[in-house]
PDB file of C-alpha atoms in Angstrom:
ATOM      1  CA  MET A   1     -40.565 178.371  65.146  1.00  0.00           C
ATOM      2  CA  PHE A   2     -42.667 175.038  66.325  1.00  0.00           C
ATOM      3  CA  THR A   3     -43.084 171.824  64.666  1.00  0.00           C
ATOM      4  CA  LEU A   4     -46.394 170.999  62.846  1.00  0.00           C
ATOM      5  CA  ALA A   5     -47.150 168.189  65.681  1.00  0.00           C
ATOM      6  CA  GLU A   6     -46.519 171.253  68.208  1.00  0.00           C
ATOM      7  CA  GLU A   7     -48.520 173.553  66.188  1.00  0.00           C
ATOM      8  CA  ASN A   8     -51.641 170.729  65.980  1.00  0.00           C
ATOM      9  CA  TYR A   9     -51.457 170.243  69.495  1.00  0.00           C
ATOM     10  CA  LEU A  10     -51.766 173.696  70.580  1.00  0.00           C
ATOM     11  CA  LYS A  11     -54.586 174.037  68.245  1.00  0.00           C
ATOM     12  CA  ALA A  12     -56.767 171.342  69.527  1.00  0.00           C
ATOM     13  CA  ILE A  13     -56.140 172.275  73.033  1.00  0.00           C
ATOM     14  CA  PHE A  14     -57.118 175.599  72.135  1.00  0.00           C
ATOM     15  CA  HIS A  15     -60.377 174.386  70.417  1.00  0.00           C
ATOM     16  CA  LEU A  16     -60.987 172.006  73.641  1.00  0.00           C
ATOM     17  CA  GLU A  17     -60.611 175.247  76.009  1.00  0.00           C
ATOM     18  CA  HIS A  18     -63.203 176.966  74.292  1.00  0.00           C
ATOM     19  CA  GLU A  19     -65.647 173.825  74.984  1.00  0.00           C
ATOM     20  CA  SER A  20     -64.765 172.912  78.421  1.00  0.00           C
ATOM     21  CA  SER A  21     -63.485 176.568  79.660  1.00  0.00           C
ATOM     22  CA  GLY A  22     -60.361 175.504  81.560  1.00  0.00           C
ATOM     23  CA  GLU A  23     -58.055 172.385  81.657  1.00  0.00           C
ATOM     24  CA  VAL A  24     -58.230 170.030  78.854  1.00  0.00           C
ATOM     25  CA  SER A  25     -57.683 166.073  79.927  1.00  0.00           C
ATOM     26  CA  THR A  26     -54.864 163.884  78.297  1.00  0.00           C
ATOM     27  CA  ASN A  27     -57.702 161.834  77.242  1.00  0.00           C
ATOM     28  CA  ALA A  28     -59.962 164.663  75.453  1.00  0.00           C
ATOM     29  CA  ILE A  29     -56.563 165.854  73.574  1.00  0.00           C
ATOM     30  CA  ALA A  30     -56.045 162.030  72.778  1.00  0.00           C
ATOM     31  CA  GLU A  31     -59.408 161.479  71.343  1.00  0.00           C
ATOM     32  CA  SER A  32     -59.379 164.989  69.665  1.00  0.00           C
ATOM     33  CA  MET A  33     -55.899 164.179  68.070  1.00  0.00           C
ATOM     34  CA  GLU A  34     -56.581 160.292  67.654  1.00  0.00           C
ATOM     35  CA  THR A  35     -53.748 159.014  69.249  1.00  0.00           C
ATOM     36  CA  LYS A  36     -52.909 157.680  72.611  1.00  0.00           C
ATOM     37  CA  PRO A  37     -53.074 159.646  75.904  1.00  0.00           C
ATOM     38  CA  SER A  38     -49.195 158.441  76.586  1.00  0.00           C
ATOM     39  CA  SER A  39     -48.323 160.181  73.140  1.00  0.00           C
ATOM     40  CA  VAL A  40     -50.150 163.240  74.318  1.00  0.00           C
ATOM     41  CA  THR A  41     -48.904 163.162  78.026  1.00  0.00           C
ATOM     42  CA  ASP A  42     -45.116 162.828  75.815  1.00  0.00           C
ATOM     43  CA  MET A  43     -46.164 166.053  73.825  1.00  0.00           C
ATOM     44  CA  ILE A  44     -47.781 168.007  76.619  1.00  0.00           C
ATOM     45  CA  GLN A  45     -44.631 167.772  78.486  1.00  0.00           C
ATOM     46  CA  LYS A  46     -42.716 169.534  75.308  1.00  0.00           C
ATOM     47  CA  LEU A  47     -44.999 172.134  75.322  1.00  0.00           C
ATOM     48  CA  ALA A  48     -45.010 172.895  79.272  1.00  0.00           C
ATOM     49  CA  GLU A  49     -40.704 173.056  78.885  1.00  0.00           C
ATOM     50  CA  LYS A  50     -41.623 175.535  75.759  1.00  0.00           C
ATOM     51  CA  LYS A  51     -43.308 177.244  78.283  1.00  0.00           C
ATOM     52  CA  LEU A  52     -46.758 176.971  75.822  1.00  0.00           C
ATOM     53  CA  VAL A  53     -48.974 175.158  78.153  1.00  0.00           C
ATOM     54  CA  VAL A  54     -49.479 174.540  81.980  1.00  0.00           C
ATOM     55  CA  TYR A  55     -49.543 171.020  82.801  1.00  0.00           C
ATOM     56  CA  LYS A  56     -50.915 169.747  86.356  1.00  0.00           C
ATOM     57  CA  ARG A  57     -50.700 165.911  86.421  1.00  0.00           C
ATOM     58  CA  TYR A  58     -54.433 163.828  86.778  1.00  0.00           C
ATOM     59  CA  LYS A  59     -55.794 167.359  85.888  1.00  0.00           C
ATOM     60  CA  GLY A  60     -54.843 167.937  82.394  1.00  0.00           C
ATOM     61  CA  ALA A  61     -53.450 170.817  80.145  1.00  0.00           C
ATOM     62  CA  GLN A  62     -54.120 174.671  79.784  1.00  0.00           C
ATOM     63  CA  LEU A  63     -52.552 176.778  77.341  1.00  0.00           C
ATOM     64  CA  THR A  64     -50.363 179.647  78.558  1.00  0.00           C
ATOM     65  CA  GLU A  65     -50.699 183.427  76.705  1.00  0.00           C
ATOM     66  CA  LYS A  66     -47.788 182.341  74.437  1.00  0.00           C
ATOM     67  CA  GLY A  67     -49.592 179.213  73.493  1.00  0.00           C
ATOM     68  CA  LYS A  68     -52.858 181.009  72.788  1.00  0.00           C
ATOM     69  CA  LYS A  69     -51.155 183.344  70.715  1.00  0.00           C
ATOM     70  CA  ILE A  70     -49.418 180.303  68.642  1.00  0.00           C
ATOM     71  CA  ALA A  71     -52.766 178.409  68.085  1.00  0.00           C
ATOM     72  CA  ALA A  72     -54.702 181.584  67.287  1.00  0.00           C
ATOM     73  CA  ASN A  73     -52.306 182.011  64.727  1.00  0.00           C
ATOM     74  CA  VAL A  74     -52.424 178.912  63.138  1.00  0.00           C
ATOM     75  CA  ILE A  75     -56.383 178.670  63.692  1.00  0.00           C
ATOM     76  CA  ARG A  76     -56.566 182.156  61.784  1.00  0.00           C
ATOM     77  CA  LYS A  77     -53.983 180.922  58.906  1.00  0.00           C
ATOM     78  CA  HIS A  78     -56.101 177.683  58.435  1.00  0.00           C
ATOM     79  CA  ARG A  79     -59.425 179.982  58.118  1.00  0.00           C
ATOM     80  CA  LEU A  80     -58.290 182.606  56.066  1.00  0.00           C
ATOM     81  CA  TRP A  81     -56.909 179.714  53.740  1.00  0.00           C
ATOM     82  CA  GLU A  82     -59.885 178.235  53.627  1.00  0.00           C
ATOM     83  CA  VAL A  83     -61.937 181.668  52.603  1.00  0.00           C
ATOM     84  CA  PHE A  84     -58.978 182.003  49.864  1.00  0.00           C
ATOM     85  CA  LEU A  85     -59.633 178.380  48.663  1.00  0.00           C
ATOM     86  CA  VAL A  86     -63.692 178.864  48.393  1.00  0.00           C
ATOM     87  CA  GLU A  87     -63.805 182.231  47.276  1.00  0.00           C
ATOM     88  CA  LYS A  88     -60.611 182.969  45.038  1.00  0.00           C
ATOM     89  CA  LEU A  89     -60.282 179.277  43.755  1.00  0.00           C
ATOM     90  CA  ASN A  90     -63.719 178.436  43.255  1.00  0.00           C
ATOM     91  CA  PHE A  91     -63.611 175.079  46.061  1.00  0.00           C
ATOM     92  CA  HIS A  92     -66.490 173.587  47.450  1.00  0.00           C
ATOM     93  CA  TRP A  93     -66.350 174.180  51.291  1.00  0.00           C
ATOM     94  CA  ASP A  94     -66.439 170.309  51.969  1.00  0.00           C
ATOM     95  CA  GLU A  95     -62.726 170.051  49.736  1.00  0.00           C
ATOM     96  CA  VAL A  96     -61.193 172.667  51.807  1.00  0.00           C
ATOM     97  CA  HIS A  97     -60.074 171.464  55.551  1.00  0.00           C
ATOM     98  CA  GLU A  98     -57.249 169.179  54.687  1.00  0.00           C
ATOM     99  CA  ILE A  99     -55.760 171.518  52.065  1.00  0.00           C
ATOM    100  CA  ALA A 100     -55.709 174.102  54.731  1.00  0.00           C
ATOM    101  CA  GLU A 101     -54.528 172.158  57.311  1.00  0.00           C
ATOM    102  CA  GLN A 102     -51.340 171.700  55.082  1.00  0.00           C
ATOM    103  CA  LEU A 103     -51.274 175.749  54.121  1.00  0.00           C
ATOM    104  CA  GLU A 104     -51.745 176.581  57.974  1.00  0.00           C
ATOM    105  CA  HIS A 105     -48.039 175.553  58.897  1.00  0.00           C
ATOM    106  CA  ILE A 106     -46.697 178.359  56.260  1.00  0.00           C
ATOM    107  CA  GLN A 107     -44.468 180.555  58.440  1.00  0.00           C
ATOM    108  CA  SER A 108     -44.430 183.934  56.685  1.00  0.00           C
ATOM    109  CA  GLU A 109     -46.579 186.391  58.503  1.00  0.00           C
ATOM    110  CA  GLU A 110     -46.027 189.015  55.703  1.00  0.00           C
ATOM    111  CA  LEU A 111     -47.714 186.238  53.092  1.00  0.00           C
ATOM    112  CA  ILE A 112     -50.960 186.108  55.845  1.00  0.00           C
ATOM    113  CA  THR A 113     -50.896 189.571  56.492  1.00  0.00           C
ATOM    114  CA  ARG A 114     -51.331 189.980  52.343  1.00  0.00           C
ATOM    115  CA  LEU A 115     -53.848 187.391  52.201  1.00  0.00           C
ATOM    116  CA  ASP A 116     -55.971 188.718  54.826  1.00  0.00           C
ATOM    117  CA  LYS A 117     -56.017 192.124  53.176  1.00  0.00           C
ATOM    118  CA  PHE A 118     -56.646 190.811  49.869  1.00  0.00           C
ATOM    119  CA  LEU A 119     -59.523 188.709  51.091  1.00  0.00           C
ATOM    120  CA  GLY A 120     -61.076 191.921  53.028  1.00  0.00           C
ATOM    121  CA  SER A 121     -60.277 191.121  56.277  1.00  0.00           C
ATOM    122  CA  PRO A 122     -62.845 188.186  56.690  1.00  0.00           C
ATOM    123  CA  ASP A 123     -64.637 187.704  60.066  1.00  0.00           C
ATOM    124  CA  PHE A 124     -65.901 183.922  59.158  1.00  0.00           C
ATOM    125  CA  ASP A 125     -64.527 181.104  57.310  1.00  0.00           C
ATOM    126  CA  PRO A 126     -66.855 179.199  54.778  1.00  0.00           C
ATOM    127  CA  HIS A 127     -67.852 176.853  58.008  1.00  0.00           C
ATOM    128  CA  GLY A 128     -68.965 180.031  59.728  1.00  0.00           C
ATOM    129  CA  ASP A 129     -66.276 179.419  62.310  1.00  0.00           C
ATOM    130  CA  PRO A 130     -65.398 183.075  63.567  1.00  0.00           C
ATOM    131  CA  ILE A 131     -61.267 184.265  62.104  1.00  0.00           C
ATOM    132  CA  PRO A 132     -58.928 185.316  64.864  1.00  0.00           C
ATOM    133  CA  ASP A 133     -57.939 189.136  64.012  1.00  0.00           C
ATOM    134  CA  LYS A 134     -53.788 189.574  63.801  1.00  0.00           C
ATOM    135  CA  HIS A 135     -53.790 189.893  67.492  1.00  0.00           C
ATOM    136  CA  GLY A 136     -55.698 186.393  68.527  1.00  0.00           C
ATOM    137  CA  VAL A 137     -59.123 187.467  69.050  1.00  0.00           C
ATOM    138  CA  LEU A 138     -61.744 185.625  68.207  1.00  0.00           C
ATOM    139  CA  LYS A 139     -65.263 187.422  67.550  1.00  0.00           C
ATOM    140  CA  ARG A 140     -68.245 186.233  69.461  1.00  0.00           C
ATOM    141  CA  THR A 141     -71.478 185.264  67.911  1.00  0.00           C
ATOM    142  CA  GLU A 142     -74.782 184.110  69.608  1.00  0.00           C
ATOM    143  CA  LYS A 143     -75.529 180.556  68.056  1.00  0.00           C
ATOM    144  CA  LYS A 144     -78.364 178.122  68.576  1.00  0.00           C
ATOM    145  CA  LEU A 145     -77.627 174.462  67.207  1.00  0.00           C
ATOM    146  CA  LEU A 146     -80.505 173.286  64.009  1.00  0.00           C
ATOM    147  CA  SER A 147     -81.122 170.724  66.532  1.00  0.00           C
ATOM    148  CA  GLU A 148     -82.592 172.640  69.476  1.00  0.00           C
ATOM    149  CA  ILE A 149     -84.858 174.734  67.138  1.00  0.00           C
ATOM    150  CA  GLU A 150     -88.567 173.968  67.529  1.00  0.00           C
ATOM    151  CA  LYS A 151     -90.857 173.012  64.662  1.00  0.00           C
ATOM    152  CA  THR A 152     -92.323 176.323  62.837  1.00  0.00           C
ATOM    153  CA  GLN A 153     -89.316 178.497  64.260  1.00  0.00           C
ATOM    154  CA  LYS A 154     -87.003 180.100  61.946  1.00  0.00           C
ATOM    155  CA  GLY A 155     -83.529 180.932  61.647  1.00  0.00           C
ATOM    156  CA  VAL A 156     -80.231 181.521  59.395  1.00  0.00           C
ATOM    157  CA  CYS A 157     -77.536 179.049  59.374  1.00  0.00           C
ATOM    158  CA  VAL A 158     -74.520 180.723  60.547  1.00  0.00           C
ATOM    159  CA  GLY A 159     -71.829 177.872  60.967  1.00  0.00           C
ATOM    160  CA  VAL A 160     -71.442 174.397  61.160  1.00  0.00           C
ATOM    161  CA  LYS A 161     -70.686 172.485  64.188  1.00  0.00           C
ATOM    162  CA  GLU A 162     -69.569 169.414  62.307  1.00  0.00           C
ATOM    163  CA  SER A 163     -67.389 170.022  58.792  1.00  0.00           C
ATOM    164  CA  SER A 164     -66.895 166.546  57.345  1.00  0.00           C
ATOM    165  CA  ALA A 165     -67.235 166.390  53.619  1.00  0.00           C
ATOM    166  CA  ASP A 166     -70.103 164.023  54.178  1.00  0.00           C
ATOM    167  CA  PHE A 167     -72.259 166.152  55.969  1.00  0.00           C
ATOM    168  CA  LEU A 168     -71.241 168.853  54.131  1.00  0.00           C
ATOM    169  CA  GLN A 169     -72.386 167.414  50.871  1.00  0.00           C
ATOM    170  CA  TYR A 170     -75.682 166.481  52.822  1.00  0.00           C
ATOM    171  CA  LEU A 171     -76.559 170.163  53.702  1.00  0.00           C
ATOM    172  CA  ASP A 172     -75.510 170.636  49.974  1.00  0.00           C
ATOM    173  CA  LYS A 173     -78.504 168.221  49.045  1.00  0.00           C
ATOM    174  CA  LYS A 174     -80.542 169.874  51.555  1.00  0.00           C
ATOM    175  CA  LYS A 175     -79.813 173.129  50.195  1.00  0.00           C
ATOM    176  CA  ILE A 176     -78.503 174.778  53.293  1.00  0.00           C
ATOM    177  CA  SER A 177     -75.528 176.711  53.401  1.00  0.00           C
ATOM    178  CA  ILE A 178     -74.147 179.616  55.284  1.00  0.00           C
ATOM    179  CA  GLY A 179     -76.949 182.512  54.854  1.00  0.00           C
ATOM    180  CA  THR A 180     -79.378 180.233  54.217  1.00  0.00           C
ATOM    181  CA  LYS A 181     -82.917 181.225  55.703  1.00  0.00           C
ATOM    182  CA  ILE A 182     -84.221 178.136  57.761  1.00  0.00           C
ATOM    183  CA  THR A 183     -87.822 177.263  58.469  1.00  0.00           C
ATOM    184  CA  VAL A 184     -88.045 174.398  60.560  1.00  0.00           C
ATOM    185  CA  LEU A 185     -90.606 171.942  58.905  1.00  0.00           C
ATOM    186  CA  GLY A 186     -89.850 168.879  60.587  1.00  0.00           C
ATOM    187  CA  LYS A 187     -86.400 166.934  61.811  1.00  0.00           C
ATOM    188  CA  GLU A 188     -84.491 164.183  60.387  1.00  0.00           C
ATOM    189  CA  PHE A 189     -81.448 162.593  61.740  1.00  0.00           C
ATOM    190  CA  PHE A 190     -77.515 162.517  59.627  1.00  0.00           C
ATOM    191  CA  ASP A 191     -76.310 158.995  59.839  1.00  0.00           C
ATOM    192  CA  GLY A 192     -73.221 159.693  57.734  1.00  0.00           C
TER     193      GLY A 192
END
């Protein structure tokens, strides 16, 4: 069993590794966790002692297979809870992240197995992010940022990179959600 803080660090490193494809600097982790690099170094050393990360001074940290499995499981629980909150309890997609942050640390694997089955084993959360399967495998999809689509080009919204409540509410005002077919007529910037 791991602490809430340890699980959150593993999750942050998991996300950062997928963005950078390699070792993650303590500064990047600190920025992601909104904490000091010295605090990150302390936690990384604890995680290394538990064989959850490999840490190389001045290079950064990388999850071990055990660390990846734990991180993927926390992410799986988080995203399943988001689906449940939106689909079954009628929460809006901009309301579920903080609640799922709390629920993701529930330790009962039987509960998560039943939740997954109850939801029909969804592949994606309400924001379009892939849900790791019970083995920790993420489904990969081809995506292109809306900002990269040229005027008159068409696409379908399959996910959102920014999931702050302000941004999701902005998308709602524009009538854009997962599955929305889009034709780019012009571009404007979100400054929320």
